[in-house]
Coordinates of C-alpha atoms in Angstrom, one line a residue:
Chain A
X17 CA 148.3 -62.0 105.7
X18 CA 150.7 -62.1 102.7
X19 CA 153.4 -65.1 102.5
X20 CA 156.7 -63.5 101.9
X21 CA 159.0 -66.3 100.2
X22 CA 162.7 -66.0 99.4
X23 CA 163.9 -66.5 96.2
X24 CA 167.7 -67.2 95.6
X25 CA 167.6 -69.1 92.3
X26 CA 167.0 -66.7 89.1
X27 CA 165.4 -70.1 87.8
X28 CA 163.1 -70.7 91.0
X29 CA 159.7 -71.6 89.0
X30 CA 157.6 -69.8 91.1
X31 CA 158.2 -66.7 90.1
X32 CA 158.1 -67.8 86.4
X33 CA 155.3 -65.2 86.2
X34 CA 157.4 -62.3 86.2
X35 CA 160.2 -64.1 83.7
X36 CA 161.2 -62.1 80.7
X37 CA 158.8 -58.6 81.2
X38 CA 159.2 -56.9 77.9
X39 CA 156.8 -59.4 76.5
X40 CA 155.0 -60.7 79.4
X41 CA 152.3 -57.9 79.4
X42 CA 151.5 -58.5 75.8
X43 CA 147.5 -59.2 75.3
X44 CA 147.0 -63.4 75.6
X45 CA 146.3 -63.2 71.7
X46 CA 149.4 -61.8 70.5
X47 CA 153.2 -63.4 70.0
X48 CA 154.8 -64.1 73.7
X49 CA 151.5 -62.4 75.2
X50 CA 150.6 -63.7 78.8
X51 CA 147.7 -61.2 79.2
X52 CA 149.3 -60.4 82.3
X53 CA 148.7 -56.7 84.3
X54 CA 151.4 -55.4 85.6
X55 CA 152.3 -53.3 88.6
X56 CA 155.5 -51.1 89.1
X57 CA 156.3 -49.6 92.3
X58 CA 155.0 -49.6 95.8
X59 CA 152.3 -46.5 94.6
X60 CA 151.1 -48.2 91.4
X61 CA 151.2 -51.4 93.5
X62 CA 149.0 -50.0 96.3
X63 CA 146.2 -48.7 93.6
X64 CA 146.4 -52.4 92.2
X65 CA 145.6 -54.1 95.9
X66 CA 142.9 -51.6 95.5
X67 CA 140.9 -52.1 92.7
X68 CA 139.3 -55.0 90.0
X69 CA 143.1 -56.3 89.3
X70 CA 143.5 -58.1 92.3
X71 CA 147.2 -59.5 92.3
X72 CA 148.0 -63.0 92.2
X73 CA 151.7 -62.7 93.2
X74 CA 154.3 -59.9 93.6
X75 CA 157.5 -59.8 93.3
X76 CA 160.3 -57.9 95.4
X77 CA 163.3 -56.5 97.4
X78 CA 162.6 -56.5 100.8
X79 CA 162.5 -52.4 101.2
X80 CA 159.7 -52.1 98.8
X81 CA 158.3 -54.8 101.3
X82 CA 158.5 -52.7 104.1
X83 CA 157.2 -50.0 102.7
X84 CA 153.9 -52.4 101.7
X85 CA 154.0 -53.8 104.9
X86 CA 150.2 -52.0 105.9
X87 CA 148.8 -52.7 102.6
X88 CA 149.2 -56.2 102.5
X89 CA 148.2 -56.9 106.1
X90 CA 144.8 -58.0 105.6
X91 CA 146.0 -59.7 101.4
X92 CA 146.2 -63.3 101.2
X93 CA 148.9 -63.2 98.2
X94 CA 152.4 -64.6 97.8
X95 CA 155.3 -62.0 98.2
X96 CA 158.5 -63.7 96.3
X97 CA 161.6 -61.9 97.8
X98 CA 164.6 -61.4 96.4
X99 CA 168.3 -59.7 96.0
X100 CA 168.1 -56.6 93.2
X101 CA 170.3 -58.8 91.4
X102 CA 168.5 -62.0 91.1
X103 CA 165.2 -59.6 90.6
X104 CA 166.8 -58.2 87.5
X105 CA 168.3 -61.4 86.0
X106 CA 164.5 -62.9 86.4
X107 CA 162.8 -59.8 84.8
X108 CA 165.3 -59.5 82.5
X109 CA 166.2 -55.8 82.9
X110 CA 167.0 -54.0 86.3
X111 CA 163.8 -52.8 87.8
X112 CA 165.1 -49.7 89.5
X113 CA 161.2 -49.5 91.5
X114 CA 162.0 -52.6 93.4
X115 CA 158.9 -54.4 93.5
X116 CA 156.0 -55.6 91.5
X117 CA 152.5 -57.5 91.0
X118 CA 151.2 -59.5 88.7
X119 CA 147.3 -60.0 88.0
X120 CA 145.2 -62.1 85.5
X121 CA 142.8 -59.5 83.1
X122 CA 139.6 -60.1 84.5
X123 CA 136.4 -59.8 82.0
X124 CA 136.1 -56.2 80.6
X125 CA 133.5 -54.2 81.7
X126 CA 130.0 -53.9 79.8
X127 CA 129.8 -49.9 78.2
X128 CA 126.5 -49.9 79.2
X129 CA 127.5 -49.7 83.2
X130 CA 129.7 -47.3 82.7
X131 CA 127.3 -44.8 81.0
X132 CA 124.7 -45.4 83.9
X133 CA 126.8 -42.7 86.6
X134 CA 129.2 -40.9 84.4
X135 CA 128.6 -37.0 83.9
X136 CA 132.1 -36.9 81.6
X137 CA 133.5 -39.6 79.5
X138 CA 136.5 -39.2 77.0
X139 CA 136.0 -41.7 73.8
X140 CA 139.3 -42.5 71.6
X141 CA 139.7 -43.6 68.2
X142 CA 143.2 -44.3 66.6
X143 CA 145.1 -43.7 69.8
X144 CA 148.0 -45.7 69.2
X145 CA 150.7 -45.0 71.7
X146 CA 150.8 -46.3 75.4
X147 CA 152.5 -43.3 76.9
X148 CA 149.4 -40.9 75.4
X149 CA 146.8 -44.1 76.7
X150 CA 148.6 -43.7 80.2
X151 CA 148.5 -39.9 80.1
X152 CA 144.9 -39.7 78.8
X153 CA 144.4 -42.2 82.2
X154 CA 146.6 -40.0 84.5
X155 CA 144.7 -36.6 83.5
X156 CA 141.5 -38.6 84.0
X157 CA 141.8 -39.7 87.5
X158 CA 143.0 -35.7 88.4
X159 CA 140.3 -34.1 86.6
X160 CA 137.5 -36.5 87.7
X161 CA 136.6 -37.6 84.4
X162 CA 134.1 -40.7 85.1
X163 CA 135.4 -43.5 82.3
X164 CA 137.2 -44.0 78.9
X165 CA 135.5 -46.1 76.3
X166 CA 137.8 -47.5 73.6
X167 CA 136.6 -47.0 69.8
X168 CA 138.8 -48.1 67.3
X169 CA 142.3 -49.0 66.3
X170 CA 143.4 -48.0 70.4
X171 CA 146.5 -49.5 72.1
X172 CA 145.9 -51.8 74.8
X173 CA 145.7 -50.0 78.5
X174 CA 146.6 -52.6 80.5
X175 CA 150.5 -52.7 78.4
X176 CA 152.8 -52.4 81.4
X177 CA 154.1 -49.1 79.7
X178 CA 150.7 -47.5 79.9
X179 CA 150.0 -48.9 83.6
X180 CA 153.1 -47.6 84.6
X181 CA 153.2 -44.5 82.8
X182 CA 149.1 -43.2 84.4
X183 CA 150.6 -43.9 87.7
X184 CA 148.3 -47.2 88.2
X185 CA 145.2 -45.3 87.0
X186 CA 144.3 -47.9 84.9
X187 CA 143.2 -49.5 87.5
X188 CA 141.1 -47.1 88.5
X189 CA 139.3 -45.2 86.1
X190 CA 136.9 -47.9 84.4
X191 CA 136.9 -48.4 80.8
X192 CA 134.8 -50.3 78.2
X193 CA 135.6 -51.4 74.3
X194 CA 132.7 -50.1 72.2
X195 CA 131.8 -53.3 70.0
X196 CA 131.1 -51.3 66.7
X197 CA 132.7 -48.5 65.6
X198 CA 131.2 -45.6 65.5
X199 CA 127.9 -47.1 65.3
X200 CA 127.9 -47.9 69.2
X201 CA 128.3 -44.0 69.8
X202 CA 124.7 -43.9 69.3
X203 CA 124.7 -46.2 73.1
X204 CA 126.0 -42.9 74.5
X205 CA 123.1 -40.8 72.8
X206 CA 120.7 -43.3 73.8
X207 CA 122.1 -42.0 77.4
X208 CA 121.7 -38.7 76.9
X209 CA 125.5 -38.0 76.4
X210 CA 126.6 -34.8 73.7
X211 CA 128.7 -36.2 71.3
X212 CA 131.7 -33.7 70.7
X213 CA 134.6 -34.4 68.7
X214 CA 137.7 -32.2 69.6
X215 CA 139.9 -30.8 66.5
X216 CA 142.3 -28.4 65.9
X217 CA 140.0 -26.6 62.9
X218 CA 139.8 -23.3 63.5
X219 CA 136.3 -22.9 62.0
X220 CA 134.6 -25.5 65.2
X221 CA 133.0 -24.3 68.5
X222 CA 135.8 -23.0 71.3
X223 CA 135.7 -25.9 73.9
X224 CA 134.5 -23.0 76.3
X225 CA 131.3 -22.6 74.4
X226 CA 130.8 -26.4 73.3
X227 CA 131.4 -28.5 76.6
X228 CA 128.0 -27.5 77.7
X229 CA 125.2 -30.4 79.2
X230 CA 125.1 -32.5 82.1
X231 CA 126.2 -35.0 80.1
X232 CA 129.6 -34.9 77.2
X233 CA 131.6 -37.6 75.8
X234 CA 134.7 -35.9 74.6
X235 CA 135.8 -37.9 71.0
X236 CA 139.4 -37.6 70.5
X237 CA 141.5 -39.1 67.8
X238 CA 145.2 -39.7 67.4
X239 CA 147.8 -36.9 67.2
X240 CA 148.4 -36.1 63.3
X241 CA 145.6 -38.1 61.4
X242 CA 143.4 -37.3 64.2
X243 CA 139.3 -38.2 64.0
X244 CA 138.3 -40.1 60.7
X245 CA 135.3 -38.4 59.1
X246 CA 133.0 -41.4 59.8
X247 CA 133.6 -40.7 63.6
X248 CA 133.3 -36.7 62.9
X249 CA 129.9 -37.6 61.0
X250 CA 128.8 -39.3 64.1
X251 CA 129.5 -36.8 66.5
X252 CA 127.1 -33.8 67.7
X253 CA 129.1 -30.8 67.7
X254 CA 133.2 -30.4 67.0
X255 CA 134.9 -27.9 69.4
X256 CA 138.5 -26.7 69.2
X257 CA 141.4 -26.4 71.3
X258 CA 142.7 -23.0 71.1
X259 CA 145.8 -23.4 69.0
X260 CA 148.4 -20.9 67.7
X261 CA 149.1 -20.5 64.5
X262 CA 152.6 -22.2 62.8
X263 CA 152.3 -25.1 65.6
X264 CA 151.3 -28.7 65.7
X265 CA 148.3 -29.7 67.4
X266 CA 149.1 -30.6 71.1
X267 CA 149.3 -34.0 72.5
X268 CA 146.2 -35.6 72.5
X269 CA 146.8 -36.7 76.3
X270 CA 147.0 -32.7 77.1
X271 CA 144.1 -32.2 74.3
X272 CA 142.1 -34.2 76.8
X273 CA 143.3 -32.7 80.3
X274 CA 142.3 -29.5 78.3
X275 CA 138.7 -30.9 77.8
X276 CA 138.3 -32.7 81.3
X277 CA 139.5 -29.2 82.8
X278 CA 136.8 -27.3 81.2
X279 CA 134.1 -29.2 82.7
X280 CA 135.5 -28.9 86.1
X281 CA 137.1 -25.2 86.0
X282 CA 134.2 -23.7 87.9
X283 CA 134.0 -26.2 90.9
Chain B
X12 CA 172.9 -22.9 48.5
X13 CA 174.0 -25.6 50.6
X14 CA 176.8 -27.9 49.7
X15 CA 176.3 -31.3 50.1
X16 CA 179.3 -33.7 51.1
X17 CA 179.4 -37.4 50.6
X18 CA 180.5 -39.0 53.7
X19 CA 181.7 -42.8 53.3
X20 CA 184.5 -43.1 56.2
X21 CA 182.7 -42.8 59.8
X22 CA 185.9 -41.6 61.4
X23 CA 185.8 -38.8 58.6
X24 CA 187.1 -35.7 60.6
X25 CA 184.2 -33.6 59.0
X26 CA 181.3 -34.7 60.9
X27 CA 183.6 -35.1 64.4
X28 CA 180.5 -32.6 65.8
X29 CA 178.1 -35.5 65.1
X30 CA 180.3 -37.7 67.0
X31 CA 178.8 -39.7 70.0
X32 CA 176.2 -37.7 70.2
X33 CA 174.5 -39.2 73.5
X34 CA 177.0 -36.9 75.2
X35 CA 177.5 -34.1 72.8
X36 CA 174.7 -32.1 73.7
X37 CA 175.5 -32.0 77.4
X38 CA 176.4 -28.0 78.6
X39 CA 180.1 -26.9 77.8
X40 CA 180.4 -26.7 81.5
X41 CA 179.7 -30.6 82.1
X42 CA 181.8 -33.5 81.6
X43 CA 181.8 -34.6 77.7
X44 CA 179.9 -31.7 77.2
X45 CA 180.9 -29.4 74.0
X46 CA 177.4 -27.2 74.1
X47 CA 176.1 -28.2 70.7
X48 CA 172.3 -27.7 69.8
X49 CA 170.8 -30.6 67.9
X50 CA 167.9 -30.3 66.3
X51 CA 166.5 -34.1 64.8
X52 CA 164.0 -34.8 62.3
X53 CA 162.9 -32.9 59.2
X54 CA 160.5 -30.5 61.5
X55 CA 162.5 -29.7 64.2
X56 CA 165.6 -29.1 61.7
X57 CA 163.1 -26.6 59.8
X58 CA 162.3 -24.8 62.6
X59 CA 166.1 -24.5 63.9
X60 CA 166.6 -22.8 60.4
X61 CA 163.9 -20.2 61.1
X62 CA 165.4 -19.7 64.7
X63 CA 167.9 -17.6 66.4
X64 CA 169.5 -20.9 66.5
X65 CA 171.5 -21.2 63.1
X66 CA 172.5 -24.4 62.3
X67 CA 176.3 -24.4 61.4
X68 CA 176.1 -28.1 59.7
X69 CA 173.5 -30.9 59.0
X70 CA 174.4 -34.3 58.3
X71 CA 171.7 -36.6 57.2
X72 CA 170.5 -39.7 54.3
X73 CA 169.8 -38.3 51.1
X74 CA 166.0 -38.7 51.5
X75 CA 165.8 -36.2 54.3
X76 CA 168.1 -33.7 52.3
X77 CA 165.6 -34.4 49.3
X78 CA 162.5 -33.1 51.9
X79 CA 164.1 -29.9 53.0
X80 CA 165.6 -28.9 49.7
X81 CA 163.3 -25.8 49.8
X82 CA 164.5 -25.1 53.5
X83 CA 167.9 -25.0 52.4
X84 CA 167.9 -23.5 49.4
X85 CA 168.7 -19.8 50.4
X86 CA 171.2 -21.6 53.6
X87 CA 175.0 -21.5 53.1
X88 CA 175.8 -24.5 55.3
X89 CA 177.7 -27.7 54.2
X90 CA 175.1 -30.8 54.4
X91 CA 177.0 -33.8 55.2
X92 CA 175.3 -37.1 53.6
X93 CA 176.0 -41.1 54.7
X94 CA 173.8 -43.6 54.6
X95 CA 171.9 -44.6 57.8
X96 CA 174.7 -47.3 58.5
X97 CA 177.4 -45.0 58.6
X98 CA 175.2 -42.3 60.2
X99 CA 174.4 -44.7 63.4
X100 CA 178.1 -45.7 63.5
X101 CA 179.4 -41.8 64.0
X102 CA 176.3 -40.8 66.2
X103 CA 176.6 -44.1 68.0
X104 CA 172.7 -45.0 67.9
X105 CA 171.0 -45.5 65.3
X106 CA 168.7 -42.1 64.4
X107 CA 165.2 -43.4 62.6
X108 CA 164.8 -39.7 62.1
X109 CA 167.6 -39.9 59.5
X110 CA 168.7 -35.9 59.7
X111 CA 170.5 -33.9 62.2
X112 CA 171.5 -30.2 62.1
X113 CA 173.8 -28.6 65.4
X114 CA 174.4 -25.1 66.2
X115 CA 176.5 -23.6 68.7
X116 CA 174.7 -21.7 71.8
X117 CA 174.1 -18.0 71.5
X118 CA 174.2 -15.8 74.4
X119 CA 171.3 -15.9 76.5
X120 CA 168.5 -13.9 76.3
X121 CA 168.1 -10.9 78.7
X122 CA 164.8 -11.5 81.0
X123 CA 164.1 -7.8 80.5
X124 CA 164.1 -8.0 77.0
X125 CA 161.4 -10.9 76.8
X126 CA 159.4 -8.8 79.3
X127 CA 159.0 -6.0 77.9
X128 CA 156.1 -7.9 75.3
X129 CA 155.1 -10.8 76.6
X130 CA 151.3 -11.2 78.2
X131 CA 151.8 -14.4 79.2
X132 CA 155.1 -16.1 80.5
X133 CA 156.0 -19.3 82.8
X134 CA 158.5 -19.0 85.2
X135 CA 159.9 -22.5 86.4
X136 CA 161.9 -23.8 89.7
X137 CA 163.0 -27.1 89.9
X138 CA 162.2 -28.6 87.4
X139 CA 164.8 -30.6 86.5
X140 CA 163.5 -33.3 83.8
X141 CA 164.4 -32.6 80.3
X142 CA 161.0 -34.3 78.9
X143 CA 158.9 -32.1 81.4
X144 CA 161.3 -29.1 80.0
X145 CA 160.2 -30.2 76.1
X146 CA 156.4 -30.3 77.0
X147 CA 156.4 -27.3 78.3
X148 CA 158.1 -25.6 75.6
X149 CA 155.7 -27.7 73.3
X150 CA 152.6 -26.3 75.3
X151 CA 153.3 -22.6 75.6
X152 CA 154.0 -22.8 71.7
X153 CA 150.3 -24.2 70.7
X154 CA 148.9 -22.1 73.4
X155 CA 150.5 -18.8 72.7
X156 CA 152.3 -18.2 75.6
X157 CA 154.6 -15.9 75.5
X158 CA 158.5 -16.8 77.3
X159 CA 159.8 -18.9 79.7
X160 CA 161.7 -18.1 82.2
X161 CA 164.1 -20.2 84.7
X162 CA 164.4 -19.9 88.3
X163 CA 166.4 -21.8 90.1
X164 CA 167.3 -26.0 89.3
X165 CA 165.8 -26.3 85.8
X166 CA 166.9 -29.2 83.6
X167 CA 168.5 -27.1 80.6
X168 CA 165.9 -26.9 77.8
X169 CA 168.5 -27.5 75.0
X170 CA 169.2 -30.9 75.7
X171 CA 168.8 -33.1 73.1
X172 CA 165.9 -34.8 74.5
X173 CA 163.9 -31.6 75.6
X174 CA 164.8 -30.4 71.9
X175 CA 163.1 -33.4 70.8
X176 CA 160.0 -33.4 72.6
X177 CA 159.3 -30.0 72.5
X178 CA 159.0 -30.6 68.8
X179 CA 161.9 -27.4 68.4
X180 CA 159.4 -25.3 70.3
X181 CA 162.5 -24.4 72.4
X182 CA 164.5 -22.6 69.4
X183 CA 161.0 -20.4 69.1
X184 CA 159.2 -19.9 71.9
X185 CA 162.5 -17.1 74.0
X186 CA 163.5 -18.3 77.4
X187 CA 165.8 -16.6 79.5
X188 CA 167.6 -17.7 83.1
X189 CA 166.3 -15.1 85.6
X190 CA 169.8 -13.7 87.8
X191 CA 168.8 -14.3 91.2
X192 CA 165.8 -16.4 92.5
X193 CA 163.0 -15.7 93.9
X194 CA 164.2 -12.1 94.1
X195 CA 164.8 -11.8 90.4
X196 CA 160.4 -11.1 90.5
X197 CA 160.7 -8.2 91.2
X198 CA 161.6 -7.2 87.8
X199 CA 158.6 -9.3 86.9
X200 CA 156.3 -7.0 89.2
X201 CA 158.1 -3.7 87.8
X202 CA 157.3 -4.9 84.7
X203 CA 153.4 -4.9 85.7
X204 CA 153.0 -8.8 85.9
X205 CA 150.9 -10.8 88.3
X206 CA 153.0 -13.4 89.5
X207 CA 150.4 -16.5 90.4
X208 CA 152.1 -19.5 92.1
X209 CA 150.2 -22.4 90.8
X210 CA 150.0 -25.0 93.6
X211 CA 147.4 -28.4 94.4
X212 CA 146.2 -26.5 97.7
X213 CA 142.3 -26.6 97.8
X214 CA 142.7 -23.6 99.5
X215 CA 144.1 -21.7 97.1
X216 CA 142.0 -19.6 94.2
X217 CA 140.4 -21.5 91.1
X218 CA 142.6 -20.8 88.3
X219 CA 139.6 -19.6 87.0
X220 CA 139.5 -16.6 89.3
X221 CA 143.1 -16.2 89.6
X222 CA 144.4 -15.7 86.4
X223 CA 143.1 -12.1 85.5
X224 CA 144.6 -8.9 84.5
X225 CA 146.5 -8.0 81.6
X226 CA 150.3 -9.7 82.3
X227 CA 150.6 -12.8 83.7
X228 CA 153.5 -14.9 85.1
X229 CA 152.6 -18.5 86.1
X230 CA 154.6 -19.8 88.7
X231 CA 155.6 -23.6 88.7
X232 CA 157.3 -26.2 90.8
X233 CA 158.4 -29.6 89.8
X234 CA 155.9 -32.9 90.6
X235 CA 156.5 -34.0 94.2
X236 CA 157.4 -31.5 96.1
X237 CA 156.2 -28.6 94.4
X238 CA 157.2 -24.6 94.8
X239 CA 159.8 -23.8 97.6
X240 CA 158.1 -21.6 100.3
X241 CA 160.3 -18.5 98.9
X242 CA 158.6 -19.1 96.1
X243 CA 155.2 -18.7 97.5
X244 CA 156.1 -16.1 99.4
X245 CA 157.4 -14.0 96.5
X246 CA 153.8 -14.4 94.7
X247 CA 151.4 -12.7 94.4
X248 CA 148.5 -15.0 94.7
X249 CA 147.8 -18.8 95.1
X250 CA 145.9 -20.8 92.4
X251 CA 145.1 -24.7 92.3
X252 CA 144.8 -27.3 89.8
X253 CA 140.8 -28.5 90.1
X254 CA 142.3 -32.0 91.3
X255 CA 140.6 -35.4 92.2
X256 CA 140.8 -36.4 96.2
X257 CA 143.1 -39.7 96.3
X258 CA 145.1 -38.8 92.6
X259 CA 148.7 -37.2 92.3
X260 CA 149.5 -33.8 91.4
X261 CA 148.9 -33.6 87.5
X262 CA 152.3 -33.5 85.4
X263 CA 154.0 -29.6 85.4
X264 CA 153.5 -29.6 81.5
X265 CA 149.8 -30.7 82.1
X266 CA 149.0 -28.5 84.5
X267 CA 151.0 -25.3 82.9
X268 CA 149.0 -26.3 79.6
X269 CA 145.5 -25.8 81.8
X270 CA 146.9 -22.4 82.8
X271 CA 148.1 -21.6 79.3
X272 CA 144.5 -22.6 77.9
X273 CA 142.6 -20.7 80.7
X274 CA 144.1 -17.2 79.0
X275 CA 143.3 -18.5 76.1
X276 CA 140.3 -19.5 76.3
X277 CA 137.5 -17.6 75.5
X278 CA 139.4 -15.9 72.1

């Protein structure tokens, strides 16, 4: 059973954890980085006590609480409790979800596992921005798309904006770093994946015709630059979203929910 | 050819419409509200110059001016210059896309009008979130839908923000605010559309099967709670989302893009 703990004192060490957010979820190697994960809200909270990120602590008003009460029935964690005031002066900003929980990153997964089950995997080079990582992550988990491996140049997932902003399904849908890039593309080959890199050229396969096999990695690069050529060399087949003419290309989070929806249209 | 003004004094009375901007492009009906369209950035500026939206002044740094010299060669519309300092000081932020043009509202488009044309349109209840607003707008421009049209508790698409992230699709793609709701389908229907409520019920149709026939209208609710039984009722037929068990709904832009895509997809 959870301990719930009152906290009056802003400066109460034990929840030093959850001191000054806006940096806190940094990656361990970079400036003011704690490597922490964090969870926003009783949903995104529930999907943490849930899956690998185990929480070593949360952090909340005693409504969210409540609300949590089921979830953490059988959870042997701390619950540090607290006015919205002395919450926000901890934090550092007013955390209008009310409640939170902080986890260590564990050790990241091996690619390899991963590629053993998946039928559709989405591979991203460049992608730069949390909100499009949390999106990509969000579409994902509602279009059954099996895992995301991380090519180059990629923002980190586990940034508290992109947990927050996939709804927690960072936490759920497995990922992997591929070690070289694009080299390790030919891991995905070796398991029978089609490698097809999505662009907006007019003159590749429609996504209709190309998302064929029991196996796809979809390759998808940031909005603007998009893929490099070494990653567009590496790939099997390009296929295009169907684009109008006089606009940008779309969001690469939507260019994704595009491509996971066309291998799931017909079920 | 557009005059440009030096502007050195931030309280200079000639850029008052650029004044505190946060509220400026609230609806002349609200509080602080004086029913300006803003368009921001070198793109979104270009496009309001194209649109049925004419800008009536822009005020910007000299290196934006400099980018859309060719834009405003043939315009007769004073450009008001500053440099970023005394820009941020008169919009009361500062803007790091250094340009800004504003035009007033025109009438409103007549739904009939828009109809007469279109193949594919989006008609939207509830939803009431400027950002989802801009997406959608964003999608139905890349994806060649056709109009939007507003039912009944729609954030208003000319907001500042939903101008922004629609990347000015709002000044191109029409929209018009449908008189009465649901009844107002009706002149859909006499206008030979299929009206398709787009829901997450696994009961419903694949969008796949659904979305046939010549005219469409996609029907769509806001996240949460979805379409209002009138809604449903006043449709024609159901069609789901292919959705994960255990995830949320996808987000209304995401899941109108799919159905934008899906008439799109085979050309």
């Amino acid at each position: 059973m959870a301990v719930v703990i009152d906290i009056d004192d802003p400066d109460d060490p034990r929840v030093a954890d959850f001191r000054d957010l806006s940096a806190a979820d940094r990656r361990p190697d970079r400036p003011g980085g704690r490597g922490l994960v964090l969870a926003e809200g009783v949903v995104v909270v529930q999907r943490m006590l849930t899956s690998r990120f185990p929480p070593f602590a949360l952090f909340g008003v005693d409504r969210r609480f409540a609300q949590l009460a089921d979830d953490l029935a059988g959870v042997d964690v701390p619950c540090y409790r607290a006015s919205a005031e002395v919450m926000a002066e901890v934090v550092g900003f007013h955390l209008n979800r009310g409640v939170l929980a902080a986890a260590r990153r564990p050790a990241e997964l091996d690619p390899a596992g991963l590629l053993a089950t998946a039928r559709t995997v989405a591979v991203l080079e460049g992608v730069n921005d949390h909100e499009n990582i949390g999106s990509i992550f969000r579409n994902a988990a509602g279009l059954g798309a099996d895992a995301i491996l991380f090519g180059d140049r990629c923002a980190d997932p586990l940034y508290r904006r992109a947990v927050r902003v996939s709804m927690g399904h960072v936490l759920r849908v497995p990922f992997a770093q591929l070690p070289t890039w694009p080299d390790s593309l030919e891991l995905l080959r070796d398991n029978g994946f089609r490698i097809i890199a999505l662009t907006p050229d007019p003159a590749a396969a429609t996504l209709a015709a190309a998302l064929t096999g029991e196996r796809v990695a979809l390759l998808l690069g940031a909005e603007g630059p998009g893929l490099t050529a070494a990653a567009m060399t590496a790939s099997d087949v390009r296929a295009r979203i169907p684009m109008s003419a006089g606009t940008d290309s779309l969001n690469v989070a939507t260019a994704a929910a595009m491509a996971f929806y066309e291998r799931v249209r017909a079920s």
